[in-house]
XYZ file of C-alpha atoms in Angstrom:
690
model
C 7.883 -44.820 5.456
C 8.315 -46.923 8.285
C 11.853 -45.132 9.124
C 9.552 -41.573 8.758
C 7.306 -43.040 11.412
C 9.210 -43.937 13.752
C 11.353 -40.751 13.628
C 7.884 -38.639 13.614
C 6.307 -40.708 16.750
C 9.850 -40.147 18.610
C 10.059 -36.669 18.140
C 6.262 -35.713 18.877
C 6.425 -38.109 21.755
C 9.544 -35.544 22.969
C 7.615 -32.651 22.405
C 4.283 -33.922 24.420
C 7.043 -34.938 27.461
C 8.586 -31.190 27.588
C 4.607 -29.782 27.829
C 4.758 -29.057 31.574
C 7.639 -26.809 31.409
C 5.508 -24.345 29.662
C 4.099 -23.598 32.760
C 6.834 -21.518 33.953
C 5.214 -17.639 34.483
C 8.907 -16.156 33.832
C 9.241 -17.453 30.045
C 9.962 -14.724 27.624
C 6.668 -15.093 25.275
C 7.753 -12.335 22.829
C 10.586 -14.136 21.659
C 8.876 -16.764 20.088
C 9.932 -17.069 16.421
C 6.725 -18.453 15.013
C 4.606 -15.676 16.214
C 2.004 -17.640 17.332
C -0.415 -14.705 15.047
C -3.564 -13.742 16.756
C -4.914 -12.772 13.464
C -3.832 -13.438 9.748
C -4.386 -10.460 7.299
C -5.431 -13.513 4.525
C -8.958 -13.743 6.087
C -9.646 -10.211 4.866
C -11.339 -9.599 8.365
C -10.059 -8.565 12.061
C -11.644 -12.431 13.257
C -9.409 -14.109 15.588
C -7.799 -17.206 13.985
C -9.074 -19.289 17.065
C -12.548 -18.778 15.465
C -11.769 -18.917 12.159
C -13.245 -22.224 11.058
C -10.073 -23.479 8.923
C -5.962 -24.440 9.512
C -4.316 -20.864 8.685
C -0.338 -21.198 9.683
C 1.717 -17.982 10.042
C 5.196 -17.975 9.418
C 7.493 -14.654 11.245
C 9.803 -13.416 9.484
C 12.233 -14.057 12.493
C 11.667 -17.726 11.644
C 12.682 -17.255 8.570
C 15.876 -15.309 9.245
C 16.683 -17.641 12.200
C 16.522 -20.606 9.184
C 18.543 -18.820 6.600
C 15.345 -19.422 3.904
C 15.271 -16.962 1.295
C 13.404 -19.454 -0.641
C 9.339 -20.129 -0.376
C 10.003 -24.140 -1.073
C 12.242 -23.486 2.133
C 10.280 -21.647 4.594
C 7.020 -23.835 3.863
C 8.742 -26.801 4.800
C 7.908 -25.656 8.161
C 3.757 -26.020 7.294
C 2.016 -29.799 8.160
C 0.480 -31.224 4.677
C 2.781 -28.582 2.546
C 4.984 -30.506 0.306
C 7.380 -27.838 -1.713
C 9.403 -28.552 -4.348
C 8.570 -28.919 -8.081
C 10.767 -30.324 -11.344
C 12.620 -26.920 -11.784
C 14.834 -24.497 -10.022
C 14.623 -20.835 -9.691
C 10.309 -20.611 -9.398
C 8.292 -21.469 -6.469
C 6.570 -24.980 -6.518
C 4.495 -26.271 -3.956
C 1.757 -28.391 -2.946
C -1.277 -27.879 -0.033
C -3.007 -30.833 0.607
C -2.475 -33.325 -2.030
C -2.884 -30.782 -4.699
C -0.626 -28.264 -6.622
C -1.320 -24.370 -5.546
C 1.821 -22.826 -6.801
C 0.072 -20.509 -9.701
C -1.748 -18.777 -6.496
C 0.761 -17.047 -4.471
C -0.575 -13.740 -3.129
C 1.022 -10.711 -2.122
C -0.825 -8.601 0.685
C -3.430 -10.258 -0.272
C -3.993 -9.652 -4.166
C -2.901 -12.196 -6.248
C 1.018 -11.966 -6.720
C 1.647 -12.385 -10.973
C 0.130 -14.709 -12.967
C 2.880 -14.709 -15.668
C 6.125 -17.497 -15.670
C 8.008 -15.613 -12.741
C 10.899 -16.572 -10.614
C 10.556 -16.939 -7.008
C 9.427 -14.348 -4.606
C 11.973 -12.444 -2.511
C 11.398 -13.797 1.170
C 13.840 -10.728 2.511
C 10.707 -8.355 1.913
C 8.474 -10.384 3.835
C 7.210 -9.367 7.326
C 5.373 -12.986 7.181
C 4.139 -16.048 5.271
C 0.491 -17.153 5.792
C -0.285 -20.380 4.801
C -4.277 -21.155 4.253
C -5.266 -24.638 3.916
C -8.259 -25.840 1.975
C -9.956 -23.951 -0.941
C -10.241 -20.100 -0.091
C -12.732 -19.254 -3.255
C -15.192 -18.025 -1.038
C -13.121 -14.945 -0.644
C -10.546 -15.111 -3.278
C -12.258 -16.728 -6.401
C -10.712 -18.834 -8.291
C -8.086 -21.121 -6.830
C -6.505 -24.293 -6.049
C -8.817 -26.496 -3.840
C -5.420 -27.019 -1.980
C -5.215 -23.536 -0.593
C -3.360 -20.823 -1.226
C -0.064 -18.608 0.295
C -0.375 -15.134 1.120
C 3.047 -12.773 1.541
C 2.862 -10.035 4.154
C 5.187 -7.042 3.051
C 7.249 -5.127 5.159
C 6.150 -1.802 6.251
C 6.992 1.295 8.007
C 7.287 1.312 11.614
C 7.313 4.337 13.720
C 10.975 4.224 14.956
C 13.888 4.713 13.475
C 16.093 1.327 12.559
C 18.716 -0.251 10.365
C 19.818 -3.275 9.730
C 22.394 -4.353 7.525
C 24.001 -8.074 6.604
C 26.659 -9.213 4.729
C 27.058 -13.278 3.901
C 29.224 -15.827 1.548
C 28.316 -18.953 1.457
C 28.846 -22.510 -0.627
C 28.745 -22.643 -4.499
C 30.749 -19.074 -4.191
C 27.048 -17.616 -3.037
C 26.863 -13.889 -1.484
C 24.434 -11.546 -0.286
C 23.824 -8.337 0.854
C 20.764 -7.087 2.602
C 19.393 -3.205 4.115
C 16.385 -2.829 6.233
C 16.180 0.710 7.571
C 13.353 3.071 8.099
C 12.548 6.421 9.708
C 9.424 8.951 10.557
C 9.970 11.741 8.047
C 7.184 13.723 9.569
C 4.999 13.918 11.864
C 2.713 10.634 10.944
C 5.063 9.541 8.074
C 6.998 7.246 8.462
C 9.192 5.444 5.194
C 10.921 2.237 4.830
C 13.420 0.740 2.034
C 14.383 -2.879 1.709
C 17.149 -4.347 -0.631
C 18.870 -7.062 -1.325
C 21.977 -8.099 -3.450
C 22.428 -11.778 -3.713
C 23.934 -14.323 -5.830
C 22.199 -17.684 -5.397
C 25.472 -20.682 -6.623
C 24.633 -23.872 -7.312
C 25.741 -27.504 -7.750
C 25.089 -28.115 -11.106
C 28.159 -28.141 -13.116
C 28.914 -24.970 -15.803
C 25.796 -23.466 -13.970
C 26.191 -19.420 -12.376
C 23.189 -19.851 -10.978
C 21.285 -16.423 -10.092
C 22.422 -13.113 -9.413
C 19.526 -10.335 -8.027
C 18.815 -7.394 -7.193
C 15.813 -6.265 -5.132
C 14.676 -2.788 -3.860
C 11.179 -2.316 -2.253
C 10.256 0.873 -0.844
C 7.533 1.909 1.257
C 5.566 5.014 2.936
C 2.926 5.161 5.336
C 0.630 8.046 6.351
C -1.325 8.337 9.094
C -3.589 11.307 7.577
C -5.479 10.871 10.768
C -6.551 8.523 13.889
C -8.908 6.979 11.683
C -7.633 7.221 8.433
C -3.960 5.879 7.278
C -2.678 5.307 3.378
C 0.253 3.035 2.873
C 2.167 2.929 -0.268
C 4.284 -0.775 -1.036
C 6.281 -0.381 -4.119
C 9.157 -3.238 -5.384
C 11.360 -3.737 -8.196
C 13.427 -7.027 -8.604
C 15.990 -8.048 -11.225
C 17.393 -11.628 -12.054
C 19.699 -12.868 -14.257
C 19.870 -16.724 -14.276
C 21.353 -19.844 -15.570
C 20.162 -23.147 -14.539
C 20.280 -26.867 -15.046
C 17.345 -28.690 -16.120
C 16.082 -31.645 -14.783
C 17.619 -34.980 -14.754
C 15.807 -38.464 -16.033
C 14.796 -40.912 -13.362
C 17.235 -43.489 -15.062
C 20.330 -43.461 -13.637
C 19.776 -41.264 -10.862
C 16.491 -42.410 -8.736
C 17.268 -46.128 -10.706
C 20.078 -47.413 -11.954
C 20.970 -47.677 -15.549
C 22.860 -50.052 -17.177
C 25.374 -47.802 -18.366
C 26.205 -46.471 -15.025
C 25.122 -43.448 -12.500
C 24.220 -39.790 -13.526
C 25.633 -37.411 -11.085
C 23.227 -35.057 -9.791
C 25.455 -32.396 -10.391
C 25.461 -33.191 -14.283
C 24.653 -30.284 -16.848
C 22.314 -31.404 -19.777
C 22.828 -28.543 -21.599
C 25.478 -26.285 -23.415
C 27.915 -24.720 -21.428
C 27.564 -20.938 -22.012
C 25.227 -21.182 -24.899
C 22.111 -21.993 -23.015
C 19.783 -22.268 -20.301
C 19.713 -18.403 -19.420
C 16.590 -15.970 -18.133
C 16.565 -12.869 -17.192
C 13.496 -11.097 -15.447
C 12.585 -7.474 -14.850
C 9.721 -7.237 -12.678
C 8.049 -3.693 -10.575
C 5.261 -2.939 -8.703
C 3.611 -0.034 -7.513
C 0.609 -0.489 -4.941
C -1.320 1.032 -1.576
C -3.678 -0.119 1.126
C -5.799 2.631 2.302
C -7.820 2.259 5.907
C -10.713 4.307 7.333
C -12.946 3.579 10.136
C -16.105 5.503 9.822
C -17.512 4.915 13.681
C -16.672 2.034 16.032
C -18.982 -0.216 13.636
C -17.961 0.285 9.911
C -14.754 0.547 8.701
C -13.543 0.873 4.792
C -10.484 -0.936 3.555
C -8.927 -1.141 -0.464
C -6.016 -2.490 -1.386
C -4.333 -1.658 -4.606
C -1.380 -3.271 -6.793
C -0.487 -2.242 -10.431
C 2.420 -4.910 -11.568
C 4.579 -5.046 -14.877
C 7.119 -7.822 -15.869
C 9.679 -8.194 -18.807
C 10.750 -11.776 -19.276
C 13.645 -13.105 -21.576
C 14.322 -16.932 -21.924
C 17.281 -17.568 -23.771
C 17.579 -21.008 -25.617
C 16.670 -23.052 -22.856
C 17.535 -27.032 -24.264
C 14.350 -29.163 -22.789
C 14.747 -32.604 -22.086
C 12.323 -34.488 -25.263
C 13.137 -37.673 -25.051
C 15.534 -40.659 -23.706
C 17.171 -43.109 -25.743
C 18.574 -45.842 -23.870
C 19.499 -48.798 -26.484
C 23.231 -48.224 -26.541
C 23.828 -45.290 -24.402
C 21.895 -43.015 -21.743
C 21.347 -40.413 -24.537
C 19.225 -37.319 -23.913
C 17.884 -35.748 -27.077
C 17.353 -32.056 -26.143
C 15.490 -29.468 -28.043
C 15.730 -25.492 -27.668
C 13.273 -22.906 -27.205
C 13.110 -19.210 -26.766
C 10.189 -17.221 -25.189
C 10.094 -13.211 -25.082
C 7.095 -12.033 -22.732
C 5.777 -9.158 -20.629
C 2.865 -8.956 -18.554
C 0.957 -6.236 -16.712
C -1.731 -6.840 -14.297
C -4.626 -4.453 -12.074
C -5.834 -5.562 -9.097
C -7.822 -4.333 -6.407
C -9.926 -5.306 -3.804
C -12.324 -2.990 -1.853
C -13.835 -4.065 1.252
C -16.302 -2.431 3.624
C -16.690 -4.092 7.332
C -18.770 -4.160 10.331
C -18.527 -4.751 13.914
C -21.592 -4.877 16.134
C -23.755 -6.976 18.157
C -27.568 -7.647 18.231
C -28.475 -8.581 21.718
C -26.445 -11.435 22.790
C -24.770 -11.946 19.342
C -21.704 -10.299 18.539
C -21.122 -9.651 14.287
C -18.434 -8.959 12.442
C -19.953 -8.688 8.740
C -17.538 -7.902 5.684
C -18.621 -7.709 1.696
C -16.322 -6.532 -1.336
C -15.359 -6.555 -4.435
C -12.671 -7.181 -6.192
C -11.149 -6.861 -9.944
C -8.116 -8.480 -11.961
C -6.818 -6.833 -15.453
C -4.126 -9.138 -16.802
C -2.129 -8.538 -20.138
C 0.228 -11.075 -21.639
C 2.013 -10.968 -24.293
C 4.527 -13.789 -25.564
C 6.934 -14.467 -28.556
C 7.314 -18.032 -28.743
C 11.091 -19.457 -30.594
C 10.720 -23.264 -31.834
C 11.963 -26.117 -33.736
C 9.739 -28.494 -35.700
C 9.581 -31.160 -33.286
C 9.209 -34.066 -35.993
C 12.281 -33.333 -37.207
C 14.620 -35.906 -35.624
C 17.263 -34.484 -36.906
C 16.829 -30.704 -35.207
C 17.305 -31.959 -31.744
C 20.575 -32.109 -29.824
C 21.395 -34.889 -28.327
C 24.056 -35.485 -25.146
C 25.225 -38.727 -23.539
C 24.643 -38.388 -19.416
C 27.006 -40.993 -18.514
C 29.999 -39.394 -21.012
C 29.131 -35.932 -21.742
C 30.971 -34.353 -24.832
C 30.135 -30.883 -25.135
C 30.168 -28.953 -27.984
C 26.937 -29.494 -30.024
C 25.599 -26.361 -32.374
C 22.558 -25.083 -31.217
C 19.558 -25.898 -33.576
C 18.457 -22.793 -34.945
C 14.689 -22.002 -34.658
C 12.347 -22.665 -37.501
C 9.262 -21.511 -36.155
C 7.998 -17.980 -34.354
C 4.799 -17.668 -32.911
C 3.116 -14.707 -31.148
C 0.336 -15.390 -28.197
C -1.912 -12.345 -26.785
C -3.614 -13.299 -23.304
C -6.108 -10.632 -21.627
C -7.653 -12.271 -18.734
C -10.099 -9.966 -16.196
C -12.123 -11.157 -13.307
C -14.907 -9.885 -11.247
C -15.954 -11.192 -7.629
C -18.464 -9.616 -5.184
C -18.298 -11.601 -2.005
C -19.854 -11.388 1.533
C -18.877 -12.904 5.045
C -20.739 -13.229 8.286
C -19.137 -14.116 11.314
C -21.466 -13.774 14.402
C -20.063 -15.207 17.905
C -22.536 -15.967 20.497
C -21.498 -17.207 24.062
C -18.827 -20.252 23.401
C -20.397 -20.620 20.008
C -19.602 -18.996 16.366
C -21.025 -19.308 13.046
C -18.995 -18.188 9.595
C -20.779 -17.962 6.646
C -19.588 -16.792 3.038
C -21.195 -16.156 -0.571
C -18.888 -15.737 -3.284
C -20.031 -14.934 -7.030
C -17.368 -14.817 -9.779
C -16.528 -13.712 -13.149
C -13.893 -14.807 -15.349
C -13.349 -13.927 -18.875
C -10.302 -14.884 -21.349
C -9.792 -13.236 -24.613
C -6.738 -14.641 -26.420
C -5.057 -14.832 -29.732
C -3.074 -18.543 -29.308
C -1.154 -19.024 -32.983
C -3.458 -16.502 -34.571
C -6.853 -18.346 -33.618
C -9.018 -16.471 -31.074
C -10.244 -18.026 -28.515
C -12.785 -16.329 -26.227
C -14.533 -18.141 -22.898
C -16.136 -16.620 -20.159
C -17.271 -18.449 -17.128
C -19.573 -17.820 -14.181
C -19.434 -19.203 -10.524
C -21.531 -18.912 -6.916
C -19.000 -20.094 -4.074
C -20.469 -20.645 -0.414
C -18.281 -21.436 2.407
C -19.608 -22.258 6.163
C -18.081 -23.164 9.335
C -18.177 -23.178 13.190
C -16.608 -23.335 16.359
C -16.956 -24.215 20.054
C -14.825 -23.318 23.178
C -14.431 -26.445 24.577
C -12.471 -24.249 27.142
C -11.328 -21.133 27.190
C -8.205 -22.017 25.515
C -9.303 -24.856 23.183
C -11.679 -25.141 20.338
C -13.504 -27.832 18.276
C -13.911 -26.357 14.651
C -15.872 -27.643 11.486
C -16.447 -26.434 8.393
C -17.187 -27.322 4.547
C -16.002 -25.153 1.838
C -15.562 -24.685 -2.098
C -12.902 -24.179 -4.941
C -13.290 -23.388 -8.557
C -10.510 -22.823 -11.433
C -11.397 -21.756 -15.064
C -9.110 -23.825 -17.397
C -8.550 -21.410 -19.969
C -6.600 -23.138 -22.964
C -8.105 -26.594 -22.582
C -10.805 -27.664 -25.133
C -12.829 -30.953 -25.909
C -13.004 -32.601 -29.552
C -16.210 -30.065 -30.281
C -13.491 -27.414 -29.778
C -15.844 -26.239 -26.605
C -14.227 -24.797 -23.548
C -14.197 -26.971 -20.007
C -16.170 -26.427 -17.814
C -14.333 -24.726 -14.900
C -12.429 -27.285 -12.432
C -13.995 -27.670 -9.281
C -13.745 -28.882 -5.465
C -15.355 -29.373 -1.979
C -13.791 -29.854 1.294
C -15.483 -31.289 4.767
C -12.393 -30.368 7.276
C -12.974 -30.334 11.660
C -10.321 -29.664 13.860
C -9.040 -28.409 17.868
C -7.265 -24.924 18.172
C -5.328 -24.973 21.496
C -3.974 -21.851 22.978
C -2.136 -23.011 26.252
C 0.167 -21.755 29.062
C -0.743 -18.434 28.302
C -0.216 -18.505 25.025
C 3.314 -20.249 24.953
C 1.601 -23.151 23.608
C -0.309 -23.092 20.355
C -1.475 -25.955 18.152
C -4.072 -27.209 15.365
C -4.930 -30.246 14.612
C -7.375 -31.024 11.847
C -8.947 -33.563 9.559
C -10.389 -33.493 6.090
C -11.739 -34.836 3.005
C -10.978 -32.719 -0.291
C -12.320 -34.187 -3.726
C -10.883 -32.082 -7.029
C -13.643 -33.031 -9.603
C -13.358 -31.766 -13.928
C -9.795 -32.634 -13.782
C -8.850 -32.023 -17.659
C -7.636 -35.511 -19.069
C -6.163 -35.593 -21.896
C -6.903 -38.427 -24.806
C -4.706 -40.560 -26.479
C -3.640 -37.703 -29.002
C -2.369 -35.209 -26.299
C -4.634 -32.418 -28.207
C -8.328 -32.753 -26.517
C -9.546 -33.571 -23.186
C -11.651 -34.953 -21.181
C -13.745 -33.771 -17.987
C -14.043 -37.259 -16.527
C -11.164 -36.789 -13.641
C -11.790 -36.718 -10.152
C -9.075 -36.861 -7.981
C -9.169 -37.251 -3.924
C -6.909 -35.798 -0.959
C -7.825 -37.194 2.856
C -5.821 -36.327 5.712
C -4.632 -35.725 9.053
C -2.317 -32.783 9.994
C -0.819 -31.467 13.503
C 1.302 -27.776 13.308
C 2.449 -26.557 16.658
C 4.432 -23.994 18.011
C 6.179 -23.561 21.498
C 8.233 -21.842 24.096
C 9.341 -24.791 26.302
C 11.661 -22.672 28.428
C 13.604 -19.314 28.761
C 15.123 -19.026 25.439
C 13.903 -22.219 24.312
C 11.478 -22.096 21.261
C 10.029 -25.336 19.076
C 8.578 -25.966 16.218
C 6.887 -29.544 15.120
C 4.278 -30.312 12.413
C 3.273 -33.381 11.169
C 0.590 -34.967 8.023
C -0.922 -37.785 7.274
C -1.625 -37.058 3.549
C -3.926 -39.838 1.232
C -3.944 -38.414 -2.579
C -5.239 -40.559 -5.217
C -7.225 -40.978 -8.609
C -10.615 -41.894 -8.390
C -11.785 -40.983 -11.360
C -10.650 -41.150 -14.683
C -11.559 -42.080 -18.484
C -8.679 -44.288 -18.350
C -9.646 -47.057 -15.664
C -6.140 -48.367 -15.038
C -5.664 -45.202 -13.401
C -7.944 -45.909 -10.797
C -6.004 -45.852 -7.061
C -3.292 -44.270 -8.571
C -1.612 -41.853 -5.869
C -1.327 -37.964 -6.843
C 2.245 -36.670 -8.204
C 4.509 -35.459 -5.316
C 2.706 -36.091 -2.340
C 3.940 -38.287 0.560
C 2.175 -40.310 2.501
C 3.962 -38.916 5.830
C 5.733 -35.931 6.444
C 7.391 -34.425 9.459
C 9.417 -31.288 10.102
C 10.950 -30.392 13.605
C 12.770 -27.199 14.585
C 14.194 -25.651 18.077
C 16.099 -22.794 18.978
C 18.124 -22.459 22.340
C 19.555 -19.247 23.178
C 21.153 -18.759 26.509
C 20.289 -15.551 27.747
C 22.594 -15.022 31.208
C 26.389 -15.628 31.876
C 29.430 -15.344 30.232
C 28.013 -16.750 26.761
C 24.849 -14.591 26.834
C 24.053 -14.337 23.297
C 25.073 -17.670 21.840
C 22.768 -19.381 20.726
C 21.860 -22.969 18.842
C 19.173 -23.945 16.080
C 18.227 -27.134 14.624
C 15.697 -28.978 12.911
C 14.708 -31.881 10.477
C 12.529 -32.412 7.742
C 11.393 -36.014 6.926
C 9.497 -37.306 3.999
C 8.319 -40.591 2.946
C 8.287 -41.692 -0.340
C 6.345 -40.494 -3.823
C 5.190 -41.213 -6.545
C 7.196 -39.513 -9.257
C 4.723 -39.753 -12.338
C 0.850 -40.474 -13.778
C 0.148 -43.200 -14.215
C 2.427 -44.628 -10.786
C 5.356 -46.000 -12.760
C 8.403 -45.129 -10.276
C 8.738 -43.647 -6.759
C 11.491 -40.674 -5.678
C 12.658 -41.859 -2.555
C 12.055 -40.484 1.291
C 14.398 -38.568 2.861
C 15.702 -36.456 6.197
C 16.549 -33.359 5.951
C 19.387 -32.444 8.972
C 19.551 -28.301 9.400
C 21.080 -25.987 11.793
C 22.725 -22.954 12.847
C 25.061 -21.340 15.282
C 24.517 -17.846 16.570
C 26.129 -15.463 18.358
C 25.021 -11.421 19.467
C 27.116 -8.826 20.837
C 26.660 -5.589 20.718
C 25.306 -4.557 17.518
C 26.602 -6.950 15.535
C 25.024 -10.529 14.716
C 27.564 -13.503 13.918
C 25.174 -16.433 11.824
C 26.429 -19.872 10.249
C 23.556 -21.194 8.461
C 24.263 -25.251 7.501
C 21.438 -26.872 5.424
C 21.329 -30.850 4.501
C 24.194 -31.728 6.857
C 23.900 -35.248 6.424
C 24.594 -34.310 2.920
C 21.209 -36.503 2.021
C 21.230 -37.307 -1.809
C 17.487 -37.047 -2.775
C 15.112 -35.567 -4.982
C 13.150 -32.013 -4.516
C 9.767 -33.423 -7.072
C 9.560 -34.834 -10.463
C 7.029 -34.373 -13.484
C 7.459 -37.634 -15.320
C 9.653 -39.965 -15.964
C 12.115 -37.872 -18.109
C 11.755 -34.615 -15.993
C 13.149 -35.292 -12.101
C 14.846 -32.205 -9.897
C 17.359 -33.381 -7.633
C 18.216 -31.658 -4.576
C 20.709 -29.622 -3.283
C 23.794 -31.081 -0.853
C 25.408 -30.142 1.929
C 26.182 -26.444 2.198
C 26.722 -23.385 4.107
C 26.511 -19.584 4.616
C 28.612 -17.393 6.890
C 26.886 -13.760 7.968
C 27.637 -10.524 9.697
C 24.309 -7.945 10.469
C 24.650 -5.410 11.983
C 21.872 -3.431 13.895
C 21.199 0.303 14.763
């Protein structure tokens, strides 16, 4: 931890010393790779970020391309207080402010999906928005730590095309296409496409092969009305390695060390996943006059998933060797969801007070149909055993002995209203939302039905200390129904709730060349479901608390030189539990100290014009690997970088990740499920633009 603190202090001091150079009036502000956006679509209203009493960070598509990020957890490393990574590969896992928020990814303001789906495709995005803290007053049920909103690429009013090809470590390759044109007066189209193979360092694993297409169409019906159609299809064929035990990886085993590349499945006979998902939606915008405007977002989504003989770790026998027991599990599922969000906004003044008022209703309908294939978990002879130090593959895959069909139908209806008022240097934001969440399911032929209502408030204020610096404070709440959990009486649990107090400063200095947000907060998560000794029933005695400080900054230091830096101090712990021994335990996978730094320097004049260099560092202190706290994942520092050269219409880019080949772990669930991080890798690509 001391190494992380000293490293962060040195780099932050260097950033501060570079500050005076920002006063150069000849700086090309438009080249900044993190946009320093004035607004975010996740706010649902045209409220400047400087007047929003909440820490919201925006990552541009230019940054994602420059860093070579095509996984969400890579992109989120740029944001303070967000810890990416989980205990499985191929899926999007992350914690915000100490609490898991993986299930609450939004696409264009609507819940992305609720099924078990592979990671989102970042090449199809214009930007990534990270909303820190409870967002239930606008979005309804969600995680207390916040949410991530993905913003799709949209048609432009010009003609353009960009195509790229790349090849890299572990036999990875990718081809991308992004082009658009004006079809006729007021109608523009765009097509985004990706063909990619993500190789992996795990033995016998082929990785993920993906095809992705996202056509879109924008119709400017008249000067006040716009209809945008947003569609997409994604197909994944995956094979992947499962997590490894902590013994032999995180800490020593008397039998030796387990290589992080160890495959604990059966080569060519297990751990396959096929998934296809599609979406169709639209955004309708209409302005009635100078006061009132109308907005409606709609999306229909569909997915089909097939998990083929996944070999899950069950337990570890280390009495005579490091033997892992595995069991096969199969799943075939399909789901559909319908999202619609309709709102009416009004911008007007009453005397010296300027108002931005928004009122809306949203509806969510989700159908999930699954078929599970399982073994008899009480029969030890049905488990498949593997020596992780000296593996001998070829164990026949155990036939399934039971099959289960589950059906789940969830609906959620929400009504929300928010008022944002400004008078002179002071703003006040107040919101209120009412939600009705209904879950009607059949699990193992047993009907279950739950309906929960919740009223969620939010209030916050900002004050312009100077024309470029604003102070803010806020109070907000969250709620999340705990569907599928029951107490010993068979009654459904109450929703999990959260409350947050937050205060901070937002600065836009040197004509917008420096954008920074500093925040302190206390976030409490209540009514946490805690399993009893049998693991079959739950208490609601759990409470967890997170306190912290965050600093996010983006800046243009001088002409052609850009920089991003963030730092977070997070203290997350258990404050209530039915087991007294758990009190004070640290939350799972939450480093106390984290720091990120990325800088890009481009040569804009002379013989080397078009050549640029980027370098970045992500540093994390150690973190607890389980609850209760029995072991820690060690802290680590990742060093990344690239070299880029643009000549005429061509850009040549070499991306390097984990340059120092750091041995690290991105997350865990317990001492049996620890996910290793990737070693050093490289990707070389050529892009043509016209």
